[in-house]
XYZ file of C-alpha atoms in Angstrom:
677
model
C 16.759 19.155 13.251
C 19.769 19.026 10.773
C 21.857 21.577 9.206
C 21.670 23.124 5.801
C 23.488 21.191 3.316
C 25.984 24.043 2.449
C 27.726 22.052 -0.623
C 24.236 21.523 -2.402
C 23.172 25.000 -2.168
C 26.566 26.014 -3.330
C 26.462 23.661 -6.253
C 22.792 24.969 -7.135
C 23.928 28.687 -7.279
C 26.412 27.850 -9.935
C 23.735 26.583 -12.034
C 21.903 30.078 -11.776
C 23.209 31.405 -15.044
C 21.588 28.181 -16.934
C 18.039 28.830 -15.549
C 15.740 31.597 -15.046
C 14.594 31.092 -11.581
C 15.316 28.998 -8.692
C 12.569 27.865 -6.361
C 12.216 25.151 -3.923
C 10.808 24.057 -0.995
C 13.632 22.511 3.258
C 13.701 19.929 5.171
C 14.571 19.790 6.229
C 18.787 1.706 21.708
C 18.435 -1.762 21.222
C 15.400 -3.566 22.664
C 15.332 -7.314 23.488
C 15.823 -10.008 20.596
C 12.448 -11.423 20.226
C 12.994 -12.429 16.652
C 11.691 -15.892 16.922
C 10.163 -15.886 20.232
C 6.401 -16.839 20.070
C 4.303 -13.464 20.325
C 1.965 -12.908 23.451
C -1.575 -12.830 23.042
C -2.721 -9.036 22.692
C -5.063 -7.639 25.320
C -8.736 -7.479 24.513
C -9.351 -4.278 22.365
C -11.942 -1.639 23.269
C -11.646 0.097 19.973
C -14.719 -0.797 17.763
C -14.672 -1.929 14.020
C -17.374 -1.065 12.093
C -16.092 -2.949 9.087
C -16.743 -6.337 10.934
C -19.877 -8.254 12.161
C -17.155 -10.038 14.587
C -17.391 -10.136 18.190
C -13.757 -10.314 19.556
C -14.937 -9.225 23.019
C -16.902 -12.629 23.153
C -14.636 -15.073 21.378
C -11.598 -14.763 19.250
C -9.739 -17.166 17.003
C -6.882 -18.016 18.446
C -5.413 -20.287 15.586
C -6.575 -21.427 12.109
C -6.124 -24.474 10.214
C -6.871 -24.348 6.447
C -7.503 -27.778 4.228
C -8.086 -26.028 0.603
C -8.376 -27.301 -3.064
C -7.869 -24.737 -5.468
C -9.819 -25.164 -8.820
C -8.666 -23.164 -11.872
C -11.308 -24.154 -14.061
C -14.195 -23.371 -11.671
C -12.179 -20.408 -10.160
C -13.207 -21.287 -6.616
C -11.484 -22.577 -3.494
C -12.981 -25.148 -1.388
C -12.367 -27.021 1.897
C -12.271 -26.285 5.471
C -11.489 -23.865 8.038
C -10.799 -25.213 11.417
C -10.368 -22.669 14.427
C -9.201 -22.985 17.882
C -11.351 -20.686 19.859
C -10.418 -18.621 22.765
C -13.730 -17.544 24.836
C -13.506 -14.432 26.696
C -17.296 -13.878 27.750
C -18.576 -16.566 29.875
C -21.966 -15.641 28.624
C -21.074 -16.015 25.117
C -23.046 -18.859 23.117
C -22.493 -17.791 19.736
C -19.516 -17.471 17.024
C -19.914 -14.316 14.664
C -17.612 -14.730 11.576
C -17.380 -12.361 8.180
C -18.274 -13.788 5.038
C -18.500 -12.510 1.313
C -20.224 -14.700 -1.349
C -19.235 -17.950 0.463
C -21.234 -21.053 0.289
C -21.205 -22.454 3.635
C -21.851 -26.129 3.475
C -21.452 -27.323 7.175
C -20.235 -26.244 10.572
C -19.062 -28.738 13.133
C -17.693 -28.391 16.377
C -15.410 -31.161 18.072
C -17.023 -32.469 21.217
C -15.424 -35.247 23.132
C -13.281 -36.096 20.357
C -15.904 -36.368 17.574
C -17.253 -33.790 14.940
C -20.791 -32.655 15.835
C -22.713 -30.401 13.538
C -24.083 -27.251 14.643
C -26.766 -25.100 13.729
C -25.685 -21.842 11.786
C -27.366 -18.709 9.954
C -25.529 -16.876 7.065
C -27.738 -13.579 6.715
C -28.407 -11.681 3.673
C -25.320 -9.481 2.286
C -24.830 -5.964 3.572
C -23.716 -3.594 0.654
C -20.111 -3.179 1.714
C -19.604 -5.630 4.436
C -20.669 -8.902 2.951
C -22.872 -11.450 5.273
C -22.713 -12.184 9.290
C -22.386 -16.073 9.478
C -23.697 -16.664 13.104
C -23.003 -19.994 14.722
C -24.783 -21.452 17.307
C -22.244 -22.854 20.167
C -24.223 -23.865 23.185
C -21.197 -25.893 24.371
C -18.452 -23.113 23.655
C -16.441 -25.643 21.992
C -12.580 -24.840 21.770
C -12.581 -26.689 17.936
C -14.961 -25.639 15.333
C -14.918 -26.331 11.547
C -16.511 -24.584 8.605
C -16.602 -26.419 5.192
C -17.082 -23.781 2.557
C -16.543 -22.672 -1.246
C -15.792 -19.423 -2.733
C -17.564 -17.494 -5.363
C -15.964 -17.424 -9.112
C -16.047 -13.515 -8.368
C -14.849 -13.397 -4.961
C -13.807 -9.890 -4.272
C -10.136 -10.866 -2.724
C -9.318 -13.286 -5.359
C -8.229 -12.864 -9.104
C -8.110 -15.852 -11.491
C -5.888 -15.100 -14.701
C -6.139 -17.157 -17.979
C -2.729 -18.091 -19.075
C -2.531 -15.585 -21.767
C -2.657 -12.803 -19.173
C 0.310 -13.724 -17.336
C 3.930 -13.053 -18.459
C 4.951 -16.355 -19.574
C 1.416 -17.458 -21.257
C 1.454 -20.944 -20.657
C 0.039 -21.414 -17.048
C -2.768 -20.020 -14.998
C -2.245 -17.564 -12.145
C -4.159 -17.000 -9.164
C -3.473 -14.570 -6.320
C -5.454 -12.810 -3.219
C -5.733 -9.244 -2.018
C -7.078 -9.286 1.288
C -6.751 -5.927 2.527
C -9.082 -4.035 3.816
C -11.789 -6.518 4.023
C -11.665 -9.044 1.340
C -10.214 -11.818 3.410
C -13.777 -12.736 4.266
C -14.330 -13.670 0.573
C -11.915 -16.620 0.569
C -12.086 -17.687 4.112
C -14.612 -17.372 6.787
C -12.976 -15.296 9.497
C -13.237 -12.443 12.238
C -12.251 -10.093 9.415
C -10.730 -7.429 11.790
C -7.493 -6.302 12.559
C -8.309 -6.568 16.367
C -8.154 -10.315 15.963
C -4.450 -11.738 15.481
C -3.948 -15.319 15.144
C -1.474 -17.937 13.738
C -2.288 -20.180 10.904
C -1.446 -23.237 9.218
C -2.515 -24.950 5.408
C -2.773 -27.853 3.290
C -3.374 -26.733 -0.215
C -3.827 -29.054 -3.125
C -4.169 -27.824 -6.760
C -2.861 -29.025 -10.258
C 0.692 -30.095 -10.129
C 2.032 -27.585 -12.564
C 1.605 -24.504 -10.532
C 3.636 -23.377 -7.637
C 1.620 -22.169 -4.200
C 2.904 -19.699 -2.084
C 1.371 -18.326 1.177
C 1.915 -15.188 3.658
C 3.895 -17.988 5.685
C 6.997 -20.319 5.620
C 7.592 -20.725 1.783
C 10.359 -23.245 0.956
C 12.890 -21.923 -1.539
C 13.620 -25.288 -2.421
C 10.145 -26.869 -2.600
C 9.228 -28.674 -5.696
C 5.876 -28.436 -7.688
C 3.807 -31.481 -6.525
C 0.162 -30.235 -6.506
C 0.254 -30.367 -2.770
C 2.036 -27.913 -0.390
C 1.889 -27.370 3.536
C 2.734 -24.057 5.239
C 2.681 -22.411 8.743
C 2.578 -18.968 10.107
C 3.861 -19.103 13.813
C 3.462 -15.179 14.404
C -0.119 -13.800 14.877
C -1.375 -11.876 12.286
C -4.858 -10.183 11.580
C -6.675 -11.399 8.707
C -6.002 -8.857 6.110
C -2.489 -10.267 6.109
C -3.615 -13.592 4.734
C -2.638 -14.236 1.474
C -2.186 -17.078 -1.161
C -0.733 -17.330 -5.018
C -0.534 -19.838 -7.441
C 1.206 -20.068 -10.687
C 4.303 -20.319 -12.815
C 6.509 -19.293 -10.109
C 10.224 -19.798 -9.633
C 12.713 -18.560 -6.818
C 16.014 -16.733 -6.978
C 17.642 -15.681 -3.891
C 19.289 -11.834 -2.958
C 20.406 -12.908 0.506
C 20.411 -15.855 3.076
C 16.948 -14.536 4.154
C 15.654 -13.008 1.103
C 14.617 -13.598 -2.494
C 12.198 -13.140 -5.462
C 9.372 -15.297 -6.847
C 8.305 -14.439 -9.930
C 7.168 -15.976 -13.482
C 10.715 -17.271 -15.172
C 10.432 -14.540 -17.821
C 10.451 -11.975 -14.845
C 12.706 -13.297 -12.251
C 16.051 -12.064 -13.239
C 14.992 -8.527 -14.094
C 13.189 -8.275 -10.740
C 16.158 -9.907 -8.737
C 18.191 -6.823 -10.303
C 16.213 -4.400 -9.518
C 15.394 -5.393 -6.101
C 19.067 -6.311 -5.281
C 19.335 -3.969 -2.221
C 16.436 -5.743 -0.146
C 19.004 -7.142 2.146
C 20.812 -4.023 2.401
C 17.191 -2.346 3.349
C 16.420 -4.923 6.039
C 19.966 -4.688 8.082
C 19.208 -0.559 7.602
C 15.881 -1.021 9.214
C 16.989 -3.268 11.984
C 19.882 -0.919 12.871
C 17.134 1.591 13.337
C 14.405 -0.074 14.735
C 15.181 -3.428 16.042
C 15.384 -7.101 14.764
C 13.390 -8.376 11.702
C 11.168 -10.755 13.325
C 9.589 -12.768 10.579
C 12.591 -15.047 9.672
C 12.487 -14.415 5.897
C 11.670 -11.529 3.768
C 10.574 -12.605 0.212
C 8.789 -10.629 -2.739
C 6.413 -11.977 -5.106
C 6.102 -10.120 -8.511
C 2.629 -10.620 -9.691
C 1.166 -9.909 -12.794
C 0.264 -6.195 -14.124
C -3.259 -6.819 -12.879
C -2.424 -6.520 -9.294
C -4.634 -3.639 -8.179
C -2.153 -2.220 -5.832
C 1.737 -1.012 -5.850
C 2.500 -3.545 -3.266
C 0.976 -5.334 -0.258
C 2.988 -6.028 2.720
C 1.695 -9.941 3.577
C 4.393 -10.932 6.017
C 7.200 -13.149 4.631
C 5.819 -12.390 1.170
C 5.554 -9.043 -0.137
C 3.359 -8.819 -3.185
C 4.990 -6.493 -5.592
C 3.554 -4.653 -8.841
C 5.747 -5.217 -11.898
C 5.059 -1.720 -12.750
C 8.091 -0.638 -10.554
C 10.827 -2.645 -12.446
C 12.102 0.068 -14.712
C 15.539 -0.984 -14.980
C 17.538 1.916 -12.603
C 16.049 1.064 -9.237
C 14.387 4.712 -9.152
C 11.061 3.415 -7.785
C 12.181 0.703 -5.372
C 11.016 2.643 -2.442
C 7.906 0.770 -3.052
C 10.272 -2.200 -1.533
C 11.376 0.037 1.386
C 7.780 0.773 2.356
C 6.483 -2.886 2.139
C 9.610 -3.873 3.941
C 8.764 -1.102 6.663
C 5.289 -2.562 7.153
C 7.169 -5.257 8.870
C 7.825 -3.143 12.026
C 4.841 -0.784 11.400
C 1.724 -2.468 10.434
C 2.556 -6.015 10.679
C 4.143 -5.971 13.926
C 2.044 -3.204 15.568
C -1.199 -2.948 13.699
C -3.948 -0.415 13.632
C -7.099 -1.688 15.627
C -9.556 -0.399 12.763
C -9.412 1.416 9.539
C -10.380 4.730 11.457
C -6.642 4.537 12.783
C -5.101 3.891 9.408
C -2.164 6.455 9.638
C -0.697 4.163 12.543
C -0.081 1.854 9.558
C 0.615 3.927 6.897
C 1.885 7.148 8.010
C 4.513 5.048 10.236
C 5.689 2.943 7.515
C 5.916 6.003 5.310
C 7.971 7.698 7.656
C 10.173 4.486 8.094
C 10.238 3.939 4.266
C 11.900 7.508 3.931
C 14.454 6.686 6.748
C 15.406 3.634 4.559
C 15.672 5.262 1.256
C 17.656 8.138 3.080
C 20.128 5.154 4.606
C 20.641 3.690 1.381
C 20.490 6.555 -1.385
C 21.217 9.280 0.355
C 19.175 12.681 1.759
C 19.122 14.275 -1.488
C 16.930 11.442 -3.085
C 14.604 11.068 0.320
C 13.966 14.741 -0.019
C 12.678 14.359 -3.346
C 10.439 11.762 -2.350
C 9.014 13.987 0.716
C 8.433 16.594 -1.840
C 6.283 14.667 -4.052
C 4.215 13.256 -1.371
C 3.590 16.403 0.269
C 2.742 18.501 -3.002
C 0.309 15.811 -3.871
C -1.237 15.900 -0.267
C -1.479 19.777 -0.401
C -3.116 19.831 -3.577
C -5.779 17.164 -2.788
C -6.416 17.247 1.020
C -8.925 20.328 0.381
C -11.108 18.161 -1.744
C -11.687 15.756 1.133
C -14.478 16.375 3.953
C -13.042 17.953 7.000
C -13.522 14.817 9.058
C -11.302 12.356 6.824
C -8.647 15.206 6.865
C -7.786 14.134 10.441
C -5.333 11.260 11.114
C -7.647 9.597 13.578
C -11.031 9.335 11.990
C -13.922 9.893 15.067
C -16.482 7.079 15.422
C -19.435 7.568 13.531
C -17.863 9.277 10.503
C -18.796 7.374 7.241
C -15.715 5.413 5.961
C -15.575 3.030 3.198
C -13.217 0.325 3.971
C -11.061 0.325 0.722
C -10.952 4.243 1.003
C -9.940 4.164 4.597
C -6.427 4.452 3.624
C -5.965 7.741 1.835
C -3.073 10.185 1.337
C -3.952 11.761 4.901
C -3.039 8.162 6.415
C 0.001 8.005 4.109
C 1.460 11.433 3.934
C -0.104 13.537 6.683
C 0.796 10.572 8.978
C 4.305 10.745 7.988
C 4.432 14.258 8.035
C 3.382 14.099 11.740
C 6.078 11.885 12.786
C 8.530 14.019 10.745
C 7.335 17.129 13.037
C 8.349 14.909 16.056
C 11.505 13.903 14.976
C 12.512 17.604 14.001
C 11.121 18.846 17.759
C 12.581 16.013 19.702
C 15.800 15.209 17.148
C 16.744 11.776 15.992
C 18.661 10.929 19.033
C 15.396 10.918 21.126
C 12.822 10.108 18.343
C 14.824 7.013 17.335
C 14.919 5.173 20.373
C 11.196 6.180 20.960
C 10.117 4.526 17.880
C 12.189 1.549 18.447
C 10.742 1.227 22.004
C 7.164 1.413 20.684
C 7.783 -1.329 18.181
C 9.110 -3.410 20.810
C 6.347 -2.606 23.438
C 3.386 -3.269 21.362
C 4.911 -6.093 19.380
C 2.050 -8.391 17.691
C -0.811 -6.086 19.184
C -3.115 -4.123 17.451
C -3.795 -0.530 19.205
C -5.838 2.506 18.379
C -4.661 5.919 18.277
C -5.394 6.801 21.785
C -3.160 3.885 22.779
C -0.207 5.374 20.801
C -0.697 8.732 22.350
C -0.691 7.421 25.716
C 2.464 5.626 25.262
C 4.106 8.898 23.950
C 3.009 11.067 26.351
C 4.740 8.695 29.038
C 7.987 7.975 26.871
C 8.225 11.045 24.999
C 6.194 14.045 25.728
C 6.339 14.028 29.336
C 9.873 12.859 29.248
C 10.837 16.042 27.420
C 8.533 18.607 28.699
C 8.098 22.010 26.917
C 8.846 20.400 23.413
C 5.393 19.968 21.966
C 2.046 20.995 23.249
C -0.930 19.291 23.678
C -2.528 21.767 21.296
C -0.398 20.891 18.641
C -0.766 17.283 18.859
C -4.419 17.448 18.881
C -4.288 19.634 15.775
C -2.035 17.122 14.081
C -4.267 14.066 14.864
C -7.733 15.389 15.111
C -7.707 18.802 13.179
C -8.308 19.215 9.361
C -5.805 20.274 6.848
C -1.837 20.401 7.499
C -0.845 22.206 10.499
C 1.272 25.513 10.012
C 3.953 24.177 12.136
C 4.616 21.357 9.649
C 8.346 20.571 8.746
C 8.964 22.040 5.099
C 11.312 20.188 2.538
C 14.042 21.897 0.531
C 15.386 19.963 -2.453
C 17.723 21.623 -4.497
C 17.254 19.121 -7.444
C 13.608 19.945 -7.315
C 14.290 23.479 -7.551
C 16.478 23.022 -10.766
C 13.559 21.320 -12.196
C 11.115 24.163 -11.370
C 13.160 26.449 -13.006
C 14.056 24.265 -16.002
C 10.182 24.199 -16.356
C 9.711 27.802 -15.727
C 12.220 28.639 -18.277
C 10.724 26.537 -20.926
C 7.087 28.077 -20.448
C 8.551 31.276 -21.028
C 10.851 31.307 -23.603
C 9.676 27.510 -25.388
C 13.387 26.353 -25.228
C 13.558 23.077 -23.354
C 16.017 22.810 -21.012
C 19.675 21.593 -21.692
C 20.236 17.936 -22.228
C 23.236 18.100 -19.984
C 20.487 18.705 -17.234
C 17.738 16.456 -18.276
C 19.713 13.612 -19.287
C 20.833 13.258 -15.626
C 17.112 13.547 -14.234
C 15.882 10.509 -12.015
C 12.108 9.264 -12.441
C 11.518 11.644 -9.329
C 12.575 14.937 -11.205
C 10.685 14.043 -14.311
C 7.407 13.418 -12.265
C 8.078 16.936 -10.790
C 8.517 18.467 -14.225
C 5.248 17.201 -15.295
C 3.388 17.674 -11.953
C 4.438 21.739 -12.084
C 2.463 21.808 -15.458
C -0.559 24.101 -15.611
C -4.082 22.250 -16.072
C -4.042 22.250 -19.452
C -1.173 23.281 -22.425
C -1.414 24.107 -26.250
C -1.223 21.076 -28.512
C 1.922 22.571 -29.834
C 3.738 22.389 -26.782
C 2.484 18.924 -25.832
C 3.807 18.065 -29.375
C 7.318 19.597 -28.516
C 7.705 17.624 -25.347
C 6.446 14.334 -26.740
C 9.229 14.734 -29.640
C 11.900 15.513 -27.067
C 11.114 13.215 -24.397
C 8.743 10.743 -25.782
C 6.261 10.592 -23.079
C 3.517 8.804 -25.068
C 4.180 5.398 -24.890
C 6.291 5.506 -21.963
C 7.185 2.269 -20.108
C 7.383 4.166 -16.936
C 3.613 3.874 -15.355
C 4.410 6.763 -12.867
C 5.362 9.185 -15.833
C 2.326 7.807 -17.812
C -0.163 8.538 -14.890
C 0.938 12.032 -15.208
C 1.468 12.654 -18.761
C -1.703 10.898 -19.958
C -4.191 13.241 -17.938
C -2.459 16.344 -18.996
C -2.826 15.144 -22.702
C -6.287 14.287 -22.239
C -7.285 17.527 -20.576
C -5.365 19.579 -23.304
C -7.326 17.643 -26.357
C -3.873 16.102 -27.293
C -5.710 13.192 -29.326
C -2.423 11.720 -30.760
C -1.915 10.131 -27.410
C -5.623 8.264 -27.466
C -3.868 5.021 -28.825
C -1.533 4.647 -26.248
C -3.987 5.573 -23.511
C -6.028 2.982 -24.386
C -3.094 0.488 -24.827
C -2.154 1.685 -21.321
C -5.132 1.099 -19.353
C -5.517 -2.331 -21.053
C -1.711 -3.394 -20.081
C -1.756 -2.444 -16.468
C -4.405 -2.830 -13.755
C -2.848 -0.797 -10.909
C -5.494 1.462 -9.553
C -3.142 4.343 -8.756
C -1.805 4.366 -11.997
C -5.046 4.051 -14.138
C -7.839 5.810 -12.333
C -6.423 9.335 -12.869
C -6.426 8.542 -16.590
C -10.085 7.506 -16.368
C -11.156 10.147 -14.389
C -9.370 12.590 -17.047
C -11.151 10.756 -19.872
C -14.686 10.796 -18.075
C -14.293 14.769 -18.136
C -15.746 15.093 -21.648
C -18.217 13.226 -23.649
C -15.595 11.985 -26.249
C -13.234 11.031 -23.687
C -15.876 8.953 -21.625
C -16.949 7.329 -24.743
C -13.017 6.414 -25.166
C -13.118 5.472 -21.693
C -15.886 2.745 -21.986
C -14.572 1.526 -24.972
C -11.063 1.036 -23.252
C -12.703 -0.298 -20.215
C -14.705 -2.771 -21.858
C -11.630 -4.322 -23.471
C -9.708 -4.234 -20.397
C -12.117 -5.487 -18.042
C -11.487 -9.268 -18.262
C -7.691 -8.456 -17.114
C -8.863 -6.546 -14.065
C -8.707 -7.591 -10.615
C -12.433 -6.922 -9.006
C -11.172 -4.081 -6.867
C -9.761 -2.280 -9.904
C -13.126 -2.947 -11.834
C -15.310 -1.556 -8.939
C -13.209 1.560 -8.942
C -13.271 2.171 -12.782
C -17.059 1.748 -12.669
C -17.248 4.108 -10.154
C -15.339 6.800 -11.803
C -17.498 5.996 -15.112
C -20.976 6.283 -12.959
C -20.220 9.417 -11.498
C -18.811 11.040 -14.680
C -20.242 14.464 -15.204
C -18.414 15.262 -18.642
C -18.515 18.434 -20.565
C -18.528 18.806 -24.430
C -14.847 19.089 -25.207
C -11.512 19.769 -23.361
C -11.146 22.941 -21.946
C -9.037 25.186 -24.385
C -5.213 25.723 -23.452
C -4.144 29.302 -23.413
C -2.548 30.493 -26.482
C 0.615 31.993 -24.847
C 2.690 30.663 -22.323
C 2.345 31.700 -18.769
C 3.917 30.967 -15.471
C 3.570 27.137 -14.341
C 0.588 26.704 -12.310
C 0.200 24.806 -9.058
C 0.938 21.177 -8.920
C -1.849 19.330 -10.753
C -1.049 15.690 -11.372
C 0.806 14.464 -8.447
C 0.488 11.329 -6.469
C -3.346 10.135 -6.185
C -3.123 7.963 -3.257
C -6.935 8.402 -2.676
C -7.187 6.741 -6.147
C -5.045 3.724 -4.838
C -6.255 3.656 -1.434
C -4.186 1.021 0.148
C -1.467 1.281 -2.408
C 1.835 1.633 -0.929
C 4.935 4.025 -1.063
C 5.757 7.243 -1.763
C 6.293 7.786 -5.553
C 5.458 4.268 -5.867
C 1.755 3.774 -4.459
């Protein structure tokens, strides 16, 4: 528990004559150095993973060696995957792998130094999981090889024509394996319960650079053939590959940016604090164990904010806005190097162990670098969104740990609950035990379970031994059970006070009452977070005249800031502000990040005219969307129940309503970060 910030509150009181109302809401041991040591093999995992056909209790992949060819013309990857197997069950005589739209050409086992063919069967595809590949292995070989080819429509790959890239000269390809899309480009035991090392040889056209979630060489030359090694054990969803017109610029001795030439300078400037973030996290939670931490800036069609692929986080260009206001996304992806990549959930039912833990660590990094005031604003935005949206979820999916048997689509598994309720729970523990106790506990947790995949129950067992029982009476079993398995947000959840957000609330309320915009000496200093809060507190609709006033003053329509756009455009659509339609169509054509565009499509789908506009815009944008984004938009349009016209806004001003257009984590499932999901 920390003391109130007296100086900040005193400064806030001085601003009261300028504003009508002030409202806000308060928040409020070093382990061994295994940075380069090989990871121990994890123990067998008892938790079942309903999103995989694999049988890791019988046999597991210990190492994977890929030999692949990228064909940009055919939009396919072809080659071989060679597995080193570890047999767990003495009676097992089959290897079961996950696949999706893969053409399996041959399966062989190495017996007495020679490759011999094996019988295999590829089952019909299941709607969500793909196809079970069953390989008959009566001799239980330790080496097995599959020759295969991907589909041009592989759900985990996107192939971009040159015109869809920043430079416009060379094609681009990238993967997105999380949650269960790795199986669309490699036959695998596609479950986080199986961790393996891997190597790869990749051949392609000589004018593109290839990168993987492995040991990328900043000095590598483009020559059409590349080799990679990943010595640390990873689960399949962290397998990643990308190829395109990519160059490198260093940030520090162990970190840098890969991007297209036209983007690399801007990206490096925006992400200049990456090394400081690494050092701050190491000070809190122990050494960075992956050697390098590089960032790959992808084209705008990347469906998420970021993806924590080890050694090479994939990053959306939509966070490059010139003022570092959205770099909490980098803190989030970096935090995964401890929470998620190092200690991993055993299945999607325990998504909070990855995302809630990471969102908490992200906020600690942001606080360490940019101050408590900034981190408090991030807390407010995330929690306002959760408080608004959690009631729309089924009670079963409001729990942190999803109970077995609860239907859960893999791509929807990482909801706001996983991210924000999970982080809130850890903040609850921090507040109860104090940082002097909680920080060493969390560091010990990362050390103890390093390179393992665990369920919630394993975390709780460790916490009982090393935190709850070691400090009796601080929390009760009933409180922990409510946080982990109960619906909603517990009444004992710590609250957050952000004086700067209080000023924003007052400015908005003053404008709603008087139609006088807040003084420019106030708004000129606002960060992106404050503008988001300003828009989020608006009522469901506004009179068109008021939208015009805001637009003239702040130029929201056409903004280059996607976080502002995803809040402004739905408000404009619901209010019948047709002046924004052209910019809305341009926005969803330019951006493929699900979190930013799904709220816009949802708002458009609310009326017949809007739905027609959404379908027209989608038809134009679809060729540039990732398959994951395409599926999300199709679902919104298919489930649309439009009304005749936008609901009329009240003629006179009223008080600002509840937060209505905040962060939509559900729309962007695995889309990481607080403001920057």
